[in-house]
């Protein structure tokens, strides 16, 4: 499925290569359903793990528009489960570990100020976790995620300073009523397109 899409794959890998040096990017791969986006980002994540990275994987579902932070919580759960220090307040709230009921309610309801706080806290969490091992945060079908999660990721993208973690997301470009998410200009968006007419012939020559 990668035949005819090697350029997108190559560019994603090239951008991610700067992460261990503290220049972790945010990348969004878009394209129609079934075109190979999930295959691409999971292959990249697998290759990153073989190279010594840690991959944190989440995938949104159509019903997640009504389930706050579902795929983000799923991706971060392994990291949170092994975290020995107390979690920051808004982060604890989305994992139902908060003792502040009002903050938990405000976080889940998606207030702007608390979303900004959550983005800052999650950036700090990833900074600390990636100190010894670069991290790749992967979210598939981001367009299905709730608005609060998309807002938090957008706020994390332009985070200043060096970072040894990267965001890699995929989104459908042909889902009725679900626009391709915007991760602001600091994110690099790549489109996966259908195979060209020459691609099947190229694949045949390689077999």
PDB file of C-alpha atoms in Angstrom:
ATOM      1  CA  UNK A   1       0.000   0.000   0.000  1.00  0.00           C
ATOM      2  CA  UNK A   2       3.006   2.303   0.225  1.00  0.00           C
ATOM      3  CA  UNK A   3       3.711   2.143  -3.532  1.00  0.00           C
ATOM      4  CA  UNK A   4       3.037   5.581  -5.007  1.00  0.00           C
ATOM      5  CA  UNK A   5       3.124   7.163  -1.525  1.00  0.00           C
ATOM      6  CA  UNK A   6       6.805   6.854  -0.733  1.00  0.00           C
ATOM      7  CA  UNK A   7       7.321  10.609  -0.899  1.00  0.00           C
ATOM      8  CA  UNK A   8       4.829  11.253   1.916  1.00  0.00           C
ATOM      9  CA  UNK A   9       6.403   8.481   3.972  1.00  0.00           C
ATOM     10  CA  UNK A  10       9.900   9.805   3.299  1.00  0.00           C
ATOM     11  CA  UNK A  11       8.959  13.343   4.317  1.00  0.00           C
ATOM     12  CA  UNK A  12       7.350  12.154   7.557  1.00  0.00           C
ATOM     13  CA  UNK A  13      10.473  10.197   8.494  1.00  0.00           C
ATOM     14  CA  UNK A  14      12.717  13.113   7.542  1.00  0.00           C
ATOM     15  CA  UNK A  15      10.801  15.526   9.779  1.00  0.00           C
ATOM     16  CA  UNK A  16      10.753  13.111  12.697  1.00  0.00           C
ATOM     17  CA  UNK A  17      14.506  12.577  12.498  1.00  0.00           C
ATOM     18  CA  UNK A  18      15.091  15.944  14.206  1.00  0.00           C
ATOM     19  CA  UNK A  19      13.171  14.936  17.352  1.00  0.00           C
ATOM     20  CA  UNK A  20      16.022  13.356  19.376  1.00  0.00           C
ATOM     21  CA  UNK A  21      17.952  16.622  18.947  1.00  0.00           C
ATOM     22  CA  UNK A  22      15.074  18.594  20.475  1.00  0.00           C
ATOM     23  CA  UNK A  23      13.180  19.685  17.365  1.00  0.00           C
ATOM     24  CA  UNK A  24      10.139  17.440  17.549  1.00  0.00           C
ATOM     25  CA  UNK A  25       7.549  18.329  14.885  1.00  0.00           C
ATOM     26  CA  UNK A  26       3.786  17.975  14.649  1.00  0.00           C
ATOM     27  CA  UNK A  27       2.690  16.117  11.523  1.00  0.00           C
ATOM     28  CA  UNK A  28      -0.809  15.533  10.153  1.00  0.00           C
ATOM     29  CA  UNK A  29      -1.380  12.972   7.395  1.00  0.00           C
ATOM     30  CA  UNK A  30      -4.714  13.357   5.615  1.00  0.00           C
ATOM     31  CA  UNK A  31      -6.471  11.476   2.843  1.00  0.00           C
ATOM     32  CA  UNK A  32      -9.619   9.522   1.934  1.00  0.00           C
ATOM     33  CA  UNK A  33     -10.720   6.502   3.942  1.00  0.00           C
ATOM     34  CA  UNK A  34      -8.843   3.332   3.024  1.00  0.00           C
ATOM     35  CA  UNK A  35      -5.972   5.131   1.311  1.00  0.00           C
ATOM     36  CA  UNK A  36      -3.295   3.898   3.719  1.00  0.00           C
ATOM     37  CA  UNK A  37      -2.959   6.619   6.355  1.00  0.00           C
ATOM     38  CA  UNK A  38      -3.230   4.259   9.315  1.00  0.00           C
ATOM     39  CA  UNK A  39      -0.761   1.854   7.744  1.00  0.00           C
ATOM     40  CA  UNK A  40       1.693   4.687   7.191  1.00  0.00           C
ATOM     41  CA  UNK A  41       1.588   6.162  10.701  1.00  0.00           C
ATOM     42  CA  UNK A  42       1.684   2.768  12.423  1.00  0.00           C
ATOM     43  CA  UNK A  43       4.612   1.670  10.272  1.00  0.00           C
ATOM     44  CA  UNK A  44       6.430   4.874  11.203  1.00  0.00           C
ATOM     45  CA  UNK A  45       5.653   4.261  14.892  1.00  0.00           C
ATOM     46  CA  UNK A  46       6.943   0.681  14.666  1.00  0.00           C
ATOM     47  CA  UNK A  47      10.126   1.828  12.980  1.00  0.00           C
ATOM     48  CA  UNK A  48      10.580   4.531  15.628  1.00  0.00           C
ATOM     49  CA  UNK A  49      10.327   1.929  18.389  1.00  0.00           C
ATOM     50  CA  UNK A  50      12.963  -0.204  16.680  1.00  0.00           C
ATOM     51  CA  UNK A  51      15.194   2.875  16.659  1.00  0.00           C
ATOM     52  CA  UNK A  52      14.805   3.346  20.422  1.00  0.00           C
ATOM     53  CA  UNK A  53      11.797   5.658  20.610  1.00  0.00           C
ATOM     54  CA  UNK A  54       8.691   5.173  22.699  1.00  0.00           C
ATOM     55  CA  UNK A  55       5.411   5.258  20.776  1.00  0.00           C
ATOM     56  CA  UNK A  56       2.149   6.237  22.481  1.00  0.00           C
ATOM     57  CA  UNK A  57      -0.761   5.178  20.295  1.00  0.00           C
ATOM     58  CA  UNK A  58      -4.389   6.290  20.292  1.00  0.00           C
ATOM     59  CA  UNK A  59      -7.184   6.081  17.731  1.00  0.00           C
ATOM     60  CA  UNK A  60     -10.413   8.078  17.753  1.00  0.00           C
ATOM     61  CA  UNK A  61     -13.794   6.510  16.993  1.00  0.00           C
ATOM     62  CA  UNK A  62     -16.885   8.162  15.458  1.00  0.00           C
ATOM     63  CA  UNK A  63     -18.582   8.347  18.873  1.00  0.00           C
ATOM     64  CA  UNK A  64     -15.585  10.120  20.431  1.00  0.00           C
ATOM     65  CA  UNK A  65     -17.043  13.501  19.507  1.00  0.00           C
ATOM     66  CA  UNK A  66     -19.087  13.021  22.698  1.00  0.00           C
ATOM     67  CA  UNK A  67     -16.332  11.360  24.763  1.00  0.00           C
ATOM     68  CA  UNK A  68     -13.830  13.969  25.992  1.00  0.00           C
ATOM     69  CA  UNK A  69     -10.151  13.218  25.349  1.00  0.00           C
ATOM     70  CA  UNK A  70     -10.834   9.519  24.631  1.00  0.00           C
ATOM     71  CA  UNK A  71      -8.014   8.764  22.190  1.00  0.00           C
ATOM     72  CA  UNK A  72      -5.585  11.108  23.953  1.00  0.00           C
ATOM     73  CA  UNK A  73      -6.237   9.359  27.263  1.00  0.00           C
ATOM     74  CA  UNK A  74      -5.805   5.989  25.571  1.00  0.00           C
ATOM     75  CA  UNK A  75      -2.459   7.044  24.092  1.00  0.00           C
ATOM     76  CA  UNK A  76      -1.118   8.517  27.334  1.00  0.00           C
ATOM     77  CA  UNK A  77      -2.464   5.830  29.676  1.00  0.00           C
ATOM     78  CA  UNK A  78       0.713   3.665  29.664  1.00  0.00           C
ATOM     79  CA  UNK A  79       2.784   6.720  30.556  1.00  0.00           C
ATOM     80  CA  UNK A  80       0.392   7.848  33.292  1.00  0.00           C
ATOM     81  CA  UNK A  81       0.147   4.326  34.753  1.00  0.00           C
ATOM     82  CA  UNK A  82       3.893   4.211  35.399  1.00  0.00           C
ATOM     83  CA  UNK A  83       4.238   7.851  36.491  1.00  0.00           C
ATOM     84  CA  UNK A  84       5.461   7.974  40.086  1.00  0.00           C
ATOM     85  CA  UNK A  85       5.057  11.723  40.720  1.00  0.00           C
ATOM     86  CA  UNK A  86       1.667  13.380  41.313  1.00  0.00           C
ATOM     87  CA  UNK A  87      -0.013  14.431  38.082  1.00  0.00           C
ATOM     88  CA  UNK A  88      -0.677  18.112  37.423  1.00  0.00           C
ATOM     89  CA  UNK A  89      -4.289  19.151  38.249  1.00  0.00           C
ATOM     90  CA  UNK A  90      -5.905  19.235  34.788  1.00  0.00           C
ATOM     91  CA  UNK A  91      -4.071  16.075  33.690  1.00  0.00           C
ATOM     92  CA  UNK A  92      -5.300  14.276  36.801  1.00  0.00           C
ATOM     93  CA  UNK A  93      -8.816  15.466  35.985  1.00  0.00           C
ATOM     94  CA  UNK A  94      -9.001  13.842  32.552  1.00  0.00           C
ATOM     95  CA  UNK A  95      -7.752  10.563  34.018  1.00  0.00           C
ATOM     96  CA  UNK A  96     -10.365  10.729  36.809  1.00  0.00           C
ATOM     97  CA  UNK A  97      -7.619  11.012  39.394  1.00  0.00           C
ATOM     98  CA  UNK A  98      -8.409  14.549  40.533  1.00  0.00           C
ATOM     99  CA  UNK A  99      -9.521  15.403  44.043  1.00  0.00           C
ATOM    100  CA  UNK A 100     -10.814  18.762  42.782  1.00  0.00           C
ATOM    101  CA  UNK A 101     -14.345  18.048  41.571  1.00  0.00           C
ATOM    102  CA  UNK A 102     -14.868  21.547  40.156  1.00  0.00           C
ATOM    103  CA  UNK A 103     -11.658  21.405  38.100  1.00  0.00           C
ATOM    104  CA  UNK A 104     -12.518  17.942  36.851  1.00  0.00           C
ATOM    105  CA  UNK A 105     -15.921  19.140  35.660  1.00  0.00           C
ATOM    106  CA  UNK A 106     -14.465  22.249  34.007  1.00  0.00           C
ATOM    107  CA  UNK A 107     -11.740  20.233  32.252  1.00  0.00           C
ATOM    108  CA  UNK A 108     -14.148  17.669  30.856  1.00  0.00           C
ATOM    109  CA  UNK A 109     -16.537  20.423  29.703  1.00  0.00           C
ATOM    110  CA  UNK A 110     -13.721  22.030  27.731  1.00  0.00           C
ATOM    111  CA  UNK A 111     -13.359  25.585  29.074  1.00  0.00           C
ATOM    112  CA  UNK A 112     -10.755  27.578  27.150  1.00  0.00           C
ATOM    113  CA  UNK A 113      -8.552  28.490  30.112  1.00  0.00           C
ATOM    114  CA  UNK A 114      -8.403  24.952  31.447  1.00  0.00           C
ATOM    115  CA  UNK A 115      -7.668  23.554  27.968  1.00  0.00           C
ATOM    116  CA  UNK A 116      -4.680  25.881  27.764  1.00  0.00           C
ATOM    117  CA  UNK A 117      -3.605  24.658  31.201  1.00  0.00           C
ATOM    118  CA  UNK A 118      -4.013  21.027  30.126  1.00  0.00           C
ATOM    119  CA  UNK A 119      -1.926  21.588  26.983  1.00  0.00           C
ATOM    120  CA  UNK A 120       0.836  23.119  29.097  1.00  0.00           C
ATOM    121  CA  UNK A 121       0.717  20.269  31.606  1.00  0.00           C
ATOM    122  CA  UNK A 122       0.792  17.561  28.947  1.00  0.00           C
ATOM    123  CA  UNK A 123       3.724  19.282  27.257  1.00  0.00           C
ATOM    124  CA  UNK A 124       5.574  19.314  30.575  1.00  0.00           C
ATOM    125  CA  UNK A 125       4.721  15.637  31.113  1.00  0.00           C
ATOM    126  CA  UNK A 126       6.088  14.670  27.703  1.00  0.00           C
ATOM    127  CA  UNK A 127       9.170  16.839  28.189  1.00  0.00           C
ATOM    128  CA  UNK A 128      10.037  14.971  31.368  1.00  0.00           C
ATOM    129  CA  UNK A 129       9.186  11.537  29.978  1.00  0.00           C
ATOM    130  CA  UNK A 130      11.233  12.134  26.811  1.00  0.00           C
ATOM    131  CA  UNK A 131      14.373  13.235  28.640  1.00  0.00           C
ATOM    132  CA  UNK A 132      15.947   9.793  28.211  1.00  0.00           C
ATOM    133  CA  UNK A 133      13.943   8.441  25.272  1.00  0.00           C
ATOM    134  CA  UNK A 134      12.278  10.351  22.405  1.00  0.00           C
ATOM    135  CA  UNK A 135       8.505   9.944  22.278  1.00  0.00           C
ATOM    136  CA  UNK A 136       6.118   9.742  19.337  1.00  0.00           C
ATOM    137  CA  UNK A 137       2.499  10.570  20.218  1.00  0.00           C
ATOM    138  CA  UNK A 138       0.288   9.030  17.527  1.00  0.00           C
ATOM    139  CA  UNK A 139      -3.439   9.752  17.126  1.00  0.00           C
ATOM    140  CA  UNK A 140      -5.295   8.061  14.272  1.00  0.00           C
ATOM    141  CA  UNK A 141      -8.566   9.471  12.865  1.00  0.00           C
ATOM    142  CA  UNK A 142      -8.092  12.752  14.714  1.00  0.00           C
ATOM    143  CA  UNK A 143     -11.116  14.275  12.963  1.00  0.00           C
ATOM    144  CA  UNK A 144     -13.383  12.058  15.075  1.00  0.00           C
ATOM    145  CA  UNK A 145     -11.912  13.308  18.356  1.00  0.00           C
ATOM    146  CA  UNK A 146     -13.897  15.728  20.500  1.00  0.00           C
ATOM    147  CA  UNK A 147     -13.295  19.486  20.055  1.00  0.00           C
ATOM    148  CA  UNK A 148     -11.562  19.727  23.434  1.00  0.00           C
ATOM    149  CA  UNK A 149      -8.905  17.184  22.478  1.00  0.00           C
ATOM    150  CA  UNK A 150      -8.316  18.836  19.118  1.00  0.00           C
ATOM    151  CA  UNK A 151      -7.953  22.189  20.870  1.00  0.00           C
ATOM    152  CA  UNK A 152      -5.414  20.792  23.343  1.00  0.00           C
ATOM    153  CA  UNK A 153      -3.292  19.307  20.549  1.00  0.00           C
ATOM    154  CA  UNK A 154      -3.414  22.587  18.628  1.00  0.00           C
ATOM    155  CA  UNK A 155      -2.169  24.391  21.729  1.00  0.00           C
ATOM    156  CA  UNK A 156       0.648  21.876  22.190  1.00  0.00           C
ATOM    157  CA  UNK A 157       1.968  22.264  18.639  1.00  0.00           C
ATOM    158  CA  UNK A 158       3.551  25.745  18.920  1.00  0.00           C
ATOM    159  CA  UNK A 159       5.088  24.984  22.337  1.00  0.00           C
ATOM    160  CA  UNK A 160       8.400  26.924  22.465  1.00  0.00           C
ATOM    161  CA  UNK A 161      11.783  25.519  23.343  1.00  0.00           C
ATOM    162  CA  UNK A 162      13.435  22.186  22.570  1.00  0.00           C
ATOM    163  CA  UNK A 163      11.314  19.064  22.759  1.00  0.00           C
ATOM    164  CA  UNK A 164      12.245  15.432  22.279  1.00  0.00           C
ATOM    165  CA  UNK A 165       8.697  14.381  21.462  1.00  0.00           C
ATOM    166  CA  UNK A 166       6.632  14.620  18.306  1.00  0.00           C
ATOM    167  CA  UNK A 167       2.967  14.425  17.351  1.00  0.00           C
ATOM    168  CA  UNK A 168       1.910  12.300  14.379  1.00  0.00           C
ATOM    169  CA  UNK A 169      -1.806  12.302  13.523  1.00  0.00           C
ATOM    170  CA  UNK A 170      -3.951  11.045  10.677  1.00  0.00           C
ATOM    171  CA  UNK A 171      -7.360  12.277   9.549  1.00  0.00           C
ATOM    172  CA  UNK A 172      -9.878  11.447   6.864  1.00  0.00           C
ATOM    173  CA  UNK A 173     -10.391  14.054   4.174  1.00  0.00           C
ATOM    174  CA  UNK A 174     -13.686  12.650   2.851  1.00  0.00           C
ATOM    175  CA  UNK A 175     -15.785  12.243   5.994  1.00  0.00           C
ATOM    176  CA  UNK A 176     -19.124  14.078   5.546  1.00  0.00           C
ATOM    177  CA  UNK A 177     -19.500  16.817   8.117  1.00  0.00           C
ATOM    178  CA  UNK A 178     -16.062  16.175   9.627  1.00  0.00           C
ATOM    179  CA  UNK A 179     -13.436  18.628   8.360  1.00  0.00           C
ATOM    180  CA  UNK A 180      -9.744  17.797   8.410  1.00  0.00           C
ATOM    181  CA  UNK A 181      -8.495  19.077  11.785  1.00  0.00           C
ATOM    182  CA  UNK A 182      -6.309  22.151  11.867  1.00  0.00           C
ATOM    183  CA  UNK A 183      -3.147  21.882  13.927  1.00  0.00           C
ATOM    184  CA  UNK A 184      -2.208  25.528  13.145  1.00  0.00           C
ATOM    185  CA  UNK A 185       0.603  26.586  10.768  1.00  0.00           C
ATOM    186  CA  UNK A 186       3.305  25.121  13.020  1.00  0.00           C
ATOM    187  CA  UNK A 187       2.108  21.641  12.027  1.00  0.00           C
ATOM    188  CA  UNK A 188       3.162  19.992   8.781  1.00  0.00           C
ATOM    189  CA  UNK A 189       0.188  18.554   6.870  1.00  0.00           C
ATOM    190  CA  UNK A 190       0.792  15.816   4.302  1.00  0.00           C
ATOM    191  CA  UNK A 191      -1.873  14.428   1.985  1.00  0.00           C
ATOM    192  CA  UNK A 192      -1.974  10.771   0.998  1.00  0.00           C
ATOM    193  CA  UNK A 193      -3.392  10.499  -2.498  1.00  0.00           C
ATOM    194  CA  UNK A 194      -4.676   7.542  -4.539  1.00  0.00           C
ATOM    195  CA  UNK A 195      -2.185   5.533  -6.530  1.00  0.00           C
ATOM    196  CA  UNK A 196      -1.286   7.078  -9.857  1.00  0.00           C
ATOM    197  CA  UNK A 197      -1.865   5.118 -13.050  1.00  0.00           C
ATOM    198  CA  UNK A 198       1.863   4.370 -13.167  1.00  0.00           C
ATOM    199  CA  UNK A 199       2.013   3.030  -9.635  1.00  0.00           C
ATOM    200  CA  UNK A 200       0.565  -0.449 -10.334  1.00  0.00           C
ATOM    201  CA  UNK A 201       3.088  -0.901 -13.142  1.00  0.00           C
ATOM    202  CA  UNK A 202       5.852   0.192 -10.777  1.00  0.00           C
ATOM    203  CA  UNK A 203       4.677  -2.333  -8.204  1.00  0.00           C
ATOM    204  CA  UNK A 204       4.599  -5.077 -10.804  1.00  0.00           C
ATOM    205  CA  UNK A 205       8.205  -4.338 -11.808  1.00  0.00           C
ATOM    206  CA  UNK A 206       9.259  -4.670  -8.156  1.00  0.00           C
ATOM    207  CA  UNK A 207       7.680  -8.096  -7.604  1.00  0.00           C
TER     208      UNK A 207
END
